[in-house]
Every structure is written in C-alpha cells, then in structure tokens.
Amino acid sequence: MIKLLILGNTGLDEKNNSTNLRMRKIFEILHYQKECFLDYYKLRDAKLNVPHINYLNKDANSNPIKAFLFLIKVNSKYDLLIAETFNASIAAYLYYLLRRTPFIWRQFGTTFNDDLNFKNYFNPKILLKLLLHKLIASSNGCKAIVCTEDGCANSTLFLDKLKILKNKFYIVKNQRTENINLKKTNCKERQTFNIVQIGRINSWKKIHLVIDVIIDIKKERPDIFELIQFDIIGIIDDKDYEMNLVNNINLYGLENHVFIEQNLQYSEIEEKLHNSDLSISLTAYNPIIESLQNEVPVITYEYGEVNSIFKDCPAVFVLAKNIKKSTNLSNTEENQIKKELKDKLIESFYKREKLHNIGIEGRKFVEKEFPTIEEHSKEIVDIYMKVINAL
C-alpha cells in the first residue's frame, strides 16, 4: 500500500462547501481506488471523522518548523508528502532534506505575486520568502506544483517569476456543482434591483468598496438607490471588519437596502441567487462559478488572472483590468475599482432583462469549461499518481 502524509490546510469537516466536497472526494479516491494509506497533519483545524484519514496531531498548528519537528518523531516511512500551502512546503522540504522523502506542493492559490513589485525586492521578509519559494519549488524533492485555478496570479508567479519548468507545474480548473435546481424569478415581476455577494466576510473580499459605491449612488442617484437590495451572504472571518461594515450601513442609512446574512444552507443561497439580477465578487472565485451556474451575471475585477479565464464569457464583467493584484491596493487603485463598479451598476440597472439573457449564456459557459467535482477530483488524483508512479 502507498503511504502518503498530507500536510493539510483545508479545514476538513462535514460542511457541504466546495472545498470540503472536493477534498473529501480526492481522499476517498486515493484510499479506496488507489489503495493509499493517509496520515494527516493538521496545519488548520480539521474535524472530518472518516476511517481512511489518520490524524497525527490533535491540535492544529500552521508553524512549519513545529510541523517538521513533530513529523520527524513519527515512526513511519512515507512514499510521498502532499504539502498544502507555502508553510507546508517549508516543512516538507526540511523533511525531504532529512529523510529524502519527495513531496508535491499543493497550492490552492496564492497572493504572493502581489508583493513582488520593485520596491519590495529590498524588503528582507519579501526577499527571504521569494528565495524560499524558488529554493523549494526548484528542488529535486519537489516533484510537482499543483494549483487550483482561483483567479490569482498563480501561473505568473510560478512560471514567469520563479521560472519553474512547465512540466512540473499544473493548474487545475475549479469544479462546478453538477446539478442546479434552477427556479429563476422574472425580473419584470419585481421592482427591486437585487444584488448579491457570496463568500467569506473579510477585508480581502473588498466588500467595503461595494458599500462605498452604494453610498455614492444614494447621494448621486437616489432614484436608483431606493430600488437596490444588496445581500451579503457568508461566514464572518473577521469580526472587526464585519462590525465596520455594519457601522457604515447604519451611519449612512443603508439598513433597509443592505443585509448581512450568515450560515445559510446551500439551498438558501441558491434561492437568493434565483432572485438576483447581479452578483458582485471582487475577489471570491468560487462565487463567480456558483453565480453563473444560477444564471446570474457577475462583476469582478482583474485581481490576477481572472480576465484570461473568463474573457470569452459574456456574463462576467471584469473591471480595472490594469490592476492585477488582490492585496496592497493603493487609494488610486481602490478609487478606480469603485468608479468602474458604480458606472457598471448604474448601467446594469437599466438592463435587467438583458442581464437575464446574458446569465443564461454564463451558465452554458460554466457547464462547457468547468469540470464536475468527479472530473476535478480525478484530475488531481491522476497528477498525484503520475508523480507516485515515476518515483
């Protein structure tokens, strides 16, 4: 039996979100079809209780040095390590130096390319991180780098900046939901202009920029503002950030137009989408796919490589195509996103029926271009097995 060690960062549990579904399926295939034994070191808390995953540590710890020191005390010989995240790859690389056990760097997406502007090359922390990326990715121990496509600049980082060999780098399309029970409402049957934002509620999602735009619309176009309903749906990652959103909603009199809703079931999220004219997903990638599957056009901005992914999809409106980063935005860049977003929302308000027709094309695009969870999981496992068989 093949023995694998997973340095896991996916927060495994019983929830039916996209990350959990695909990771559970991948581990099931590895164990039951490919006869792999799975040890799992928790970099992030994991509560999924299944017989084919053997957790090594009780309390999660993301520190790579502590992970390495823990793992060298484990009395097991592994055929391969799978390192989920950069920190995991550091631990895997150190383990390789000591035990000569090869590893796969499993990167779900990275914003590190955002830090690689000219002035940051003189920042010691950025320089060290860059050198570690290059050292680990180019090492003989790293047999493959596998990224999940998420709109961030993954190809730019590994191929253009780090100059990793193309035959070592894999980017796998994110999965779509296989069956959507579509019950769209007719926009002619309601007066309101319904907008939705799905995803974790934190500063990286740039929700505050949308709130700023709605505040501007209230001042400049009160006729449009009166018909806006904006639903922010997700899990709160940052309580302080959420409180700032709530304070601004109340301060500017948006409480009858902007709503924060937490912990909705997937069926409830689908119902929200079925009643929406437009989805805003400035950096959240999975919600772009979810929205399109439910025939809801999406506004995003170019935070990495999202434009190249959706350039042929008429239902994805990509703003600020010159920015190409999701972090460290300047005031000028944020203002550009807000201006383009405001213009697009006002334009879309007058084209709700057209949005409905464009949304249908969006669903066709996703069903053609994106794999089901079965197809996605098989592609990941096939890459793993290709590496294992070549050892």
Tab-separated table of C-alpha atoms in Angstrom:
chain	number	residue	atom	x	y	z
A	1	MET	CA	0.000	0.000	0.000
A	2	ILE	CA	1.223	3.522	-0.845
A	3	LYS	CA	1.746	5.614	2.268
A	4	LEU	CA	1.051	9.355	1.988
A	5	LEU	CA	1.481	12.148	4.502
A	6	ILE	CA	-0.854	15.105	3.986
A	7	LEU	CA	0.204	18.431	5.491
A	8	GLY	CA	-3.379	19.622	5.438
A	9	ASN	CA	-4.722	23.156	5.378
A	10	THR	CA	-8.260	22.693	4.018
A	11	GLY	CA	-10.177	22.743	7.304
A	12	LEU	CA	-11.881	19.426	6.652
A	13	ASP	CA	-15.319	18.998	8.206
A	14	GLU	CA	-18.820	17.793	7.301
A	15	LYS	CA	-19.967	21.037	5.653
A	16	ASN	CA	-21.047	20.852	2.035
A	17	ASN	CA	-18.990	23.743	0.713
A	18	SER	CA	-16.944	23.383	-2.448
A	19	THR	CA	-13.549	22.976	-0.736
A	20	ASN	CA	-14.781	20.241	1.588
A	21	LEU	CA	-16.592	18.372	-1.152
A	22	ARG	CA	-13.600	18.205	-3.470
A	23	MET	CA	-11.066	17.328	-0.762
A	24	ARG	CA	-13.268	14.591	0.678
A	25	LYS	CA	-13.689	13.128	-2.808
A	26	ILE	CA	-9.930	13.275	-3.534
A	27	PHE	CA	-9.050	11.475	-0.296
A	28	GLU	CA	-11.751	8.855	-0.899
A	29	ILE	CA	-10.368	8.090	-4.366
A	30	LEU	CA	-6.793	7.932	-3.070
A	31	HIS	CA	-7.711	5.453	-0.349
A	32	TYR	CA	-10.441	3.280	-1.837
A	33	GLN	CA	-9.434	3.243	-5.508
A	34	LYS	CA	-5.670	3.828	-5.422
A	35	GLU	CA	-5.016	1.945	-2.150
A	36	CYS	CA	-3.211	4.793	-0.411
A	37	PHE	CA	-2.836	4.992	3.357
A	38	LEU	CA	-3.377	8.591	4.503
A	39	ASP	CA	-1.702	10.172	7.518
A	40	TYR	CA	-2.835	13.768	8.034
A	41	TYR	CA	-1.003	16.512	9.923
A	42	LYS	CA	-3.382	19.385	10.733
A	43	LEU	CA	-1.981	22.785	9.830
A	44	ARG	CA	-5.567	24.003	10.198
A	45	ASP	CA	-8.327	22.552	12.342
A	46	ALA	CA	-9.963	19.503	10.746
A	47	LYS	CA	-12.962	17.666	12.188
A	48	LEU	CA	-13.925	15.262	9.415
A	49	ASN	CA	-14.242	11.863	11.089
A	50	VAL	CA	-13.712	9.147	8.466
A	51	PRO	CA	-11.900	5.793	8.745
A	52	HIS	CA	-9.476	6.422	5.867
A	53	ILE	CA	-7.842	9.565	7.350
A	54	ASN	CA	-5.475	9.116	10.290
A	55	TYR	CA	-4.900	12.415	12.102
A	56	LEU	CA	-1.435	12.663	13.631
A	57	ASN	CA	-1.897	15.763	15.800
A	58	LYS	CA	-4.827	16.721	17.998
A	59	ASP	CA	-4.375	20.498	17.885
A	60	ALA	CA	-3.756	22.228	14.565
A	61	ASN	CA	-0.506	24.153	14.151
A	62	SER	CA	0.491	26.020	10.982
A	63	ASN	CA	4.082	26.783	12.031
A	64	PRO	CA	6.331	24.926	9.536
A	65	ILE	CA	9.215	24.425	11.978
A	66	LYS	CA	6.917	22.962	14.636
A	67	ALA	CA	5.342	20.740	11.984
A	68	PHE	CA	8.768	19.478	10.896
A	69	LEU	CA	9.901	18.808	14.483
A	70	PHE	CA	6.658	16.925	15.156
A	71	LEU	CA	6.874	14.814	11.995
A	72	ILE	CA	10.456	13.628	12.483
A	73	LYS	CA	9.287	11.992	15.712
A	74	VAL	CA	6.622	9.981	13.848
A	75	ASN	CA	7.846	6.441	13.325
A	76	SER	CA	6.621	5.989	9.746
A	77	LYS	CA	8.207	5.835	6.318
A	78	TYR	CA	6.235	7.675	3.634
A	79	ASP	CA	6.318	7.350	-0.131
A	80	LEU	CA	5.222	10.952	-0.698
A	81	LEU	CA	4.240	14.106	1.182
A	82	ILE	CA	1.492	16.415	-0.070
A	83	ALA	CA	2.055	19.939	1.246
A	84	GLU	CA	-0.981	22.214	1.145
A	85	THR	CA	0.283	25.855	1.264
A	86	PHE	CA	3.671	27.551	1.294
A	87	ASN	CA	4.211	26.922	5.030
A	88	ALA	CA	3.521	23.241	4.451
A	89	SER	CA	6.056	23.198	1.622
A	90	ILE	CA	8.730	24.523	4.014
A	91	ALA	CA	8.066	21.635	6.414
A	92	ALA	CA	8.005	19.162	3.513
A	93	TYR	CA	11.305	20.495	2.149
A	94	LEU	CA	13.022	20.179	5.536
A	95	TYR	CA	11.613	16.654	5.855
A	96	TYR	CA	12.987	15.848	2.386
A	97	LEU	CA	16.456	17.078	3.358
A	98	LEU	CA	16.445	14.752	6.370
A	99	ARG	CA	14.559	11.693	5.074
A	100	ARG	CA	14.788	12.116	1.257
A	101	THR	CA	11.013	11.740	1.002
A	102	PRO	CA	9.726	13.583	-2.103
A	103	PHE	CA	6.738	15.900	-1.968
A	104	ILE	CA	4.074	17.665	-4.009
A	105	TRP	CA	3.481	21.355	-3.348
A	106	ARG	CA	-0.318	21.640	-3.387
A	107	GLN	CA	-1.051	25.369	-3.608
A	108	PHE	CA	-4.747	26.303	-3.660
A	109	GLY	CA	-3.975	29.823	-4.783
A	110	THR	CA	-1.523	32.478	-3.717
A	111	THR	CA	-1.400	36.257	-3.446
A	112	PHE	CA	2.387	36.320	-3.050
A	113	ASN	CA	2.815	37.683	-6.568
A	114	ASP	CA	1.085	40.864	-5.325
A	115	ASP	CA	4.125	41.536	-3.113
A	116	LEU	CA	6.653	41.250	-5.922
A	117	ASN	CA	6.864	44.851	-7.055
A	118	PHE	CA	10.250	46.514	-7.467
A	119	LYS	CA	10.428	48.288	-4.098
A	120	ASN	CA	9.560	45.103	-2.178
A	121	TYR	CA	12.598	43.268	-3.532
A	122	PHE	CA	14.554	45.284	-0.950
A	123	ASN	CA	12.253	44.187	1.878
A	124	PRO	CA	14.141	41.438	3.792
A	125	LYS	CA	10.971	39.448	4.590
A	126	ILE	CA	9.749	39.528	0.985
A	127	LEU	CA	13.216	38.676	-0.321
A	128	LEU	CA	13.522	35.716	2.062
A	129	LYS	CA	10.075	34.455	1.082
A	130	LEU	CA	10.940	34.781	-2.611
A	131	LEU	CA	14.196	32.862	-2.149
A	132	LEU	CA	12.371	30.119	-0.229
A	133	HIS	CA	9.737	29.857	-2.976
A	134	LYS	CA	12.482	29.476	-5.573
A	135	LEU	CA	14.566	27.064	-3.484
A	136	ILE	CA	11.667	24.771	-2.592
A	137	ALA	CA	9.912	24.800	-5.967
A	138	SER	CA	13.157	24.128	-7.872
A	139	SER	CA	14.433	21.416	-5.527
A	140	ASN	CA	14.736	17.767	-6.519
A	141	GLY	CA	12.422	16.897	-3.657
A	142	CYS	CA	9.524	18.906	-5.104
A	143	LYS	CA	8.125	16.638	-7.814
A	144	ALA	CA	5.150	18.807	-8.813
A	145	ILE	CA	3.373	22.059	-8.011
A	146	VAL	CA	-0.398	21.705	-8.268
A	147	CYS	CA	-2.543	24.848	-8.110
A	148	THR	CA	-6.309	25.162	-8.144
A	149	GLU	CA	-7.318	27.916	-10.536
A	150	ASP	CA	-8.752	30.759	-8.451
A	151	GLY	CA	-8.149	33.911	-10.450
A	152	CYS	CA	-4.987	34.829	-8.529
A	153	ALA	CA	-1.689	35.118	-10.390
A	154	ASN	CA	-0.578	31.501	-9.923
A	155	SER	CA	0.884	30.983	-13.408
A	156	THR	CA	2.534	34.413	-13.311
A	157	LEU	CA	4.246	33.587	-10.012
A	158	PHE	CA	5.487	30.065	-10.689
A	159	LEU	CA	6.196	30.216	-14.422
A	160	ASP	CA	7.149	33.851	-15.054
A	161	LYS	CA	8.677	34.978	-11.749
A	162	LEU	CA	10.106	31.731	-10.344
A	163	LYS	CA	10.855	30.185	-13.774
A	164	ILE	CA	9.605	26.742	-12.767
A	165	LEU	CA	9.689	24.126	-15.527
A	166	LYS	CA	6.331	23.858	-17.270
A	167	ASN	CA	6.263	20.069	-16.946
A	168	LYS	CA	6.443	20.461	-13.154
A	169	PHE	CA	3.578	22.953	-12.859
A	170	TYR	CA	-0.101	22.002	-13.019
A	171	ILE	CA	-3.097	24.313	-12.777
A	172	VAL	CA	-6.452	22.582	-12.392
A	173	LYS	CA	-9.787	24.239	-13.084
A	174	ASN	CA	-12.089	24.629	-10.111
A	175	GLN	CA	-15.168	22.444	-10.046
A	176	ARG	CA	-18.762	23.370	-10.714
A	177	THR	CA	-21.836	21.991	-8.986
A	178	GLU	CA	-23.186	19.184	-11.139
A	179	ASN	CA	-26.928	19.661	-10.666
A	180	ILE	CA	-28.552	23.042	-10.095
A	181	ASN	CA	-32.292	23.146	-9.386
A	182	LEU	CA	-32.920	26.382	-11.254
A	183	LYS	CA	-36.015	28.380	-10.279
A	184	LYS	CA	-35.239	31.879	-11.518
A	185	THR	CA	-37.721	34.650	-10.853
A	186	ASN	CA	-38.652	37.054	-13.618
A	187	CYS	CA	-37.094	40.487	-13.100
A	188	LYS	CA	-40.279	42.003	-14.552
A	189	GLU	CA	-42.221	40.660	-11.572
A	190	ARG	CA	-40.375	42.859	-9.068
A	191	GLN	CA	-39.287	46.450	-8.885
A	192	THR	CA	-36.158	45.992	-6.804
A	193	PHE	CA	-32.663	45.702	-8.266
A	194	ASN	CA	-31.303	42.671	-6.411
A	195	ILE	CA	-27.549	42.316	-5.981
A	196	VAL	CA	-25.768	39.544	-4.072
A	197	GLN	CA	-22.257	38.970	-2.700
A	198	ILE	CA	-21.319	35.418	-1.648
A	199	GLY	CA	-18.200	34.360	0.235
A	200	ARG	CA	-16.298	34.815	3.454
A	201	ILE	CA	-16.742	38.227	5.046
A	202	ASN	CA	-13.265	39.702	5.394
A	203	SER	CA	-11.270	42.637	4.064
A	204	TRP	CA	-9.713	40.621	1.220
A	205	LYS	CA	-13.167	40.311	-0.366
A	206	LYS	CA	-13.329	44.117	-0.757
A	207	ILE	CA	-16.972	44.303	0.398
A	208	HIS	CA	-16.319	47.775	1.831
A	209	LEU	CA	-15.739	49.044	-1.708
A	210	VAL	CA	-19.233	47.912	-2.698
A	211	ILE	CA	-20.700	49.658	0.357
A	212	ASP	CA	-18.835	52.853	-0.608
A	213	VAL	CA	-20.306	52.647	-4.103
A	214	ILE	CA	-23.847	52.204	-2.779
A	215	ILE	CA	-23.309	55.250	-0.525
A	216	ASP	CA	-22.257	57.254	-3.607
A	217	ILE	CA	-25.284	56.043	-5.572
A	218	LYS	CA	-27.537	57.112	-2.700
A	219	LYS	CA	-26.100	60.636	-2.925
A	220	GLU	CA	-25.981	60.925	-6.711
A	221	ARG	CA	-28.851	58.714	-7.895
A	222	PRO	CA	-31.405	58.349	-5.085
A	223	ASP	CA	-33.957	57.052	-7.618
A	224	ILE	CA	-31.748	54.004	-8.275
A	225	PHE	CA	-30.695	53.621	-4.640
A	226	GLU	CA	-34.323	53.274	-3.495
A	227	LEU	CA	-34.644	50.097	-5.582
A	228	ILE	CA	-31.321	48.472	-4.605
A	229	GLN	CA	-31.295	45.409	-2.354
A	230	PHE	CA	-27.789	44.131	-1.611
A	231	ASP	CA	-27.445	40.796	0.223
A	232	ILE	CA	-24.027	39.971	1.699
A	233	ILE	CA	-24.028	36.219	2.311
A	234	GLY	CA	-21.210	34.356	4.009
A	235	ILE	CA	-19.275	33.268	7.059
A	236	ILE	CA	-17.681	36.039	9.109
A	237	ASP	CA	-13.895	35.603	9.060
A	238	ASP	CA	-13.106	38.961	10.617
A	239	LYS	CA	-15.448	40.245	13.327
A	240	ASP	CA	-13.895	43.727	13.381
A	241	TYR	CA	-14.287	44.031	9.618
A	242	GLU	CA	-17.913	42.922	9.843
A	243	MET	CA	-18.581	45.491	12.576
A	244	ASN	CA	-17.095	48.253	10.413
A	245	LEU	CA	-19.420	47.216	7.589
A	246	VAL	CA	-22.418	47.281	9.945
A	247	ASN	CA	-21.409	50.689	11.317
A	248	ASN	CA	-21.212	52.168	7.818
A	249	ILE	CA	-24.513	50.567	6.832
A	250	ASN	CA	-26.198	52.213	9.825
A	251	LEU	CA	-24.278	55.502	9.630
A	252	TYR	CA	-25.276	56.140	6.019
A	253	GLY	CA	-28.852	54.881	6.315
A	254	LEU	CA	-28.442	51.718	4.239
A	255	GLU	CA	-30.067	49.312	6.723
A	256	ASN	CA	-33.201	48.846	4.584
A	257	HIS	CA	-31.134	48.142	1.478
A	258	VAL	CA	-28.017	46.234	2.600
A	259	PHE	CA	-28.296	42.979	4.577
A	260	ILE	CA	-25.635	40.683	6.059
A	261	GLU	CA	-26.786	37.059	6.269
A	262	GLN	CA	-24.697	34.306	7.841
A	263	ASN	CA	-24.628	30.500	7.788
A	264	LEU	CA	-27.226	29.969	5.076
A	265	GLN	CA	-27.703	26.452	3.744
A	266	TYR	CA	-26.728	25.866	0.122
A	267	SER	CA	-30.397	25.665	-0.890
A	268	GLU	CA	-30.991	29.076	0.713
A	269	ILE	CA	-28.031	30.571	-1.151
A	270	GLU	CA	-29.412	29.167	-4.399
A	271	GLU	CA	-32.775	30.762	-3.633
A	272	LYS	CA	-31.049	34.120	-3.121
A	273	LEU	CA	-29.284	33.740	-6.453
A	274	HIS	CA	-32.530	32.834	-8.185
A	275	ASN	CA	-33.934	36.170	-7.028
A	276	SER	CA	-30.863	38.216	-8.002
A	277	ASP	CA	-30.155	40.353	-11.040
A	278	LEU	CA	-26.434	40.599	-10.476
A	279	SER	CA	-23.633	39.126	-8.360
A	280	ILE	CA	-20.578	41.058	-7.173
A	281	SER	CA	-17.473	39.014	-6.429
A	282	LEU	CA	-14.464	41.295	-6.424
A	283	THR	CA	-12.002	38.617	-5.295
A	284	ALA	CA	-14.015	35.499	-4.366
A	285	TYR	CA	-13.598	32.953	-7.191
A	286	ASN	CA	-15.968	30.088	-6.381
A	287	PRO	CA	-18.933	32.502	-6.126
A	288	ILE	CA	-18.282	33.560	-9.730
A	289	ILE	CA	-18.826	29.963	-10.822
A	290	GLU	CA	-21.818	29.498	-8.488
A	291	SER	CA	-23.472	32.680	-9.713
A	292	LEU	CA	-23.006	31.793	-13.367
A	293	GLN	CA	-24.427	28.328	-12.791
A	294	ASN	CA	-27.533	30.010	-11.434
A	295	GLU	CA	-27.678	32.292	-14.498
A	296	VAL	CA	-26.609	35.401	-12.576
A	297	PRO	CA	-24.045	37.668	-14.296
A	298	VAL	CA	-21.042	38.655	-12.183
A	299	ILE	CA	-18.980	41.797	-11.671
A	300	THR	CA	-15.362	41.232	-10.636
A	301	TYR	CA	-12.054	42.981	-11.262
A	302	GLU	CA	-8.684	41.846	-12.569
A	303	TYR	CA	-7.044	40.704	-9.332
A	304	GLY	CA	-4.628	38.320	-11.039
A	305	GLU	CA	-5.568	36.130	-13.976
A	306	VAL	CA	-9.363	36.242	-13.843
A	307	ASN	CA	-9.729	38.097	-17.151
A	308	SER	CA	-7.904	35.408	-19.121
A	309	ILE	CA	-10.148	32.750	-17.561
A	310	PHE	CA	-13.449	34.463	-18.356
A	311	LYS	CA	-12.544	36.546	-21.423
A	312	ASP	CA	-14.959	34.529	-23.588
A	313	CYS	CA	-17.831	34.611	-21.088
A	314	PRO	CA	-20.326	37.456	-21.760
A	315	ALA	CA	-21.761	37.155	-18.233
A	316	VAL	CA	-18.571	38.143	-16.382
A	317	PHE	CA	-17.783	41.850	-16.308
A	318	VAL	CA	-14.107	42.352	-15.426
A	319	LEU	CA	-13.288	45.830	-14.125
A	320	ALA	CA	-9.907	47.535	-13.629
A	321	LYS	CA	-8.028	45.215	-15.975
A	322	ASN	CA	-4.752	47.018	-15.327
A	323	ILE	CA	-4.516	46.312	-11.572
A	324	LYS	CA	-3.761	42.563	-11.490
A	325	LYS	CA	-3.419	42.151	-7.735
A	326	SER	CA	-5.752	41.410	-4.832
A	327	THR	CA	-3.741	42.891	-1.949
A	328	ASN	CA	-1.791	46.070	-1.204
A	329	LEU	CA	-4.137	48.231	-3.267
A	330	SER	CA	-3.379	51.942	-3.299
A	331	ASN	CA	-6.091	54.571	-2.792
A	332	THR	CA	-5.886	55.322	-6.508
A	333	GLU	CA	-6.486	51.662	-7.376
A	334	GLU	CA	-9.396	51.349	-4.943
A	335	ASN	CA	-10.935	54.529	-6.346
A	336	GLN	CA	-10.611	53.165	-9.873
A	337	ILE	CA	-12.441	49.976	-8.881
A	338	LYS	CA	-15.180	51.993	-7.150
A	339	LYS	CA	-15.692	54.329	-10.113
A	340	GLU	CA	-15.898	51.481	-12.626
A	341	LEU	CA	-18.165	49.500	-10.291
A	342	LYS	CA	-20.543	52.440	-9.819
A	343	ASP	CA	-20.751	53.008	-13.577
A	344	LYS	CA	-21.399	49.303	-14.194
A	345	LEU	CA	-24.124	49.095	-11.536
A	346	ILE	CA	-25.959	52.119	-12.924
A	347	GLU	CA	-25.665	50.754	-16.464
A	348	SER	CA	-26.890	47.321	-15.318
A	349	PHE	CA	-29.878	48.823	-13.501
A	350	TYR	CA	-31.342	49.827	-16.856
A	351	LYS	CA	-30.573	46.461	-18.471
A	352	ARG	CA	-32.091	43.949	-16.065
A	353	GLU	CA	-33.888	41.986	-18.757
A	354	LYS	CA	-30.686	41.824	-20.799
A	355	LEU	CA	-28.827	40.601	-17.694
A	356	HIS	CA	-31.240	37.676	-17.518
A	357	ASN	CA	-30.407	36.628	-21.095
A	358	ILE	CA	-26.667	37.092	-20.526
A	359	GLY	CA	-26.947	34.940	-17.398
A	360	ILE	CA	-28.195	32.031	-19.500
A	361	GLU	CA	-25.013	32.294	-21.597
A	362	GLY	CA	-22.984	32.328	-18.388
A	363	ARG	CA	-24.429	29.008	-17.315
A	364	LYS	CA	-23.638	27.472	-20.707
A	365	PHE	CA	-20.048	28.728	-20.426
A	366	VAL	CA	-19.513	27.169	-16.996
A	367	GLU	CA	-21.028	23.825	-18.000
A	368	LYS	CA	-18.724	23.716	-21.020
A	369	GLU	CA	-15.499	24.987	-19.443
A	370	PHE	CA	-15.545	23.751	-15.829
A	371	PRO	CA	-15.360	20.146	-14.589
A	372	THR	CA	-17.766	18.425	-12.240
A	373	ILE	CA	-16.452	17.503	-8.812
A	374	GLU	CA	-15.864	13.935	-10.055
A	375	GLU	CA	-13.844	15.179	-13.030
A	376	HIS	CA	-11.926	17.710	-10.930
A	377	SER	CA	-11.047	15.133	-8.259
A	378	LYS	CA	-9.957	12.584	-10.845
A	379	GLU	CA	-7.627	15.111	-12.486
A	380	ILE	CA	-5.971	15.908	-9.146
A	381	VAL	CA	-5.575	12.232	-8.245
A	382	ASP	CA	-4.200	11.431	-11.714
A	383	ILE	CA	-1.458	14.038	-11.169
A	384	TYR	CA	-0.641	12.559	-7.755
A	385	MET	CA	-0.469	9.039	-9.182
A	386	LYS	CA	1.667	10.204	-12.110
A	387	VAL	CA	4.204	11.513	-9.590
A	388	ILE	CA	3.992	8.381	-7.424
A	389	ASN	CA	4.424	6.034	-10.393
A	390	ALA	CA	7.522	7.961	-11.528
A	391	LEU	CA	9.293	7.644	-8.150
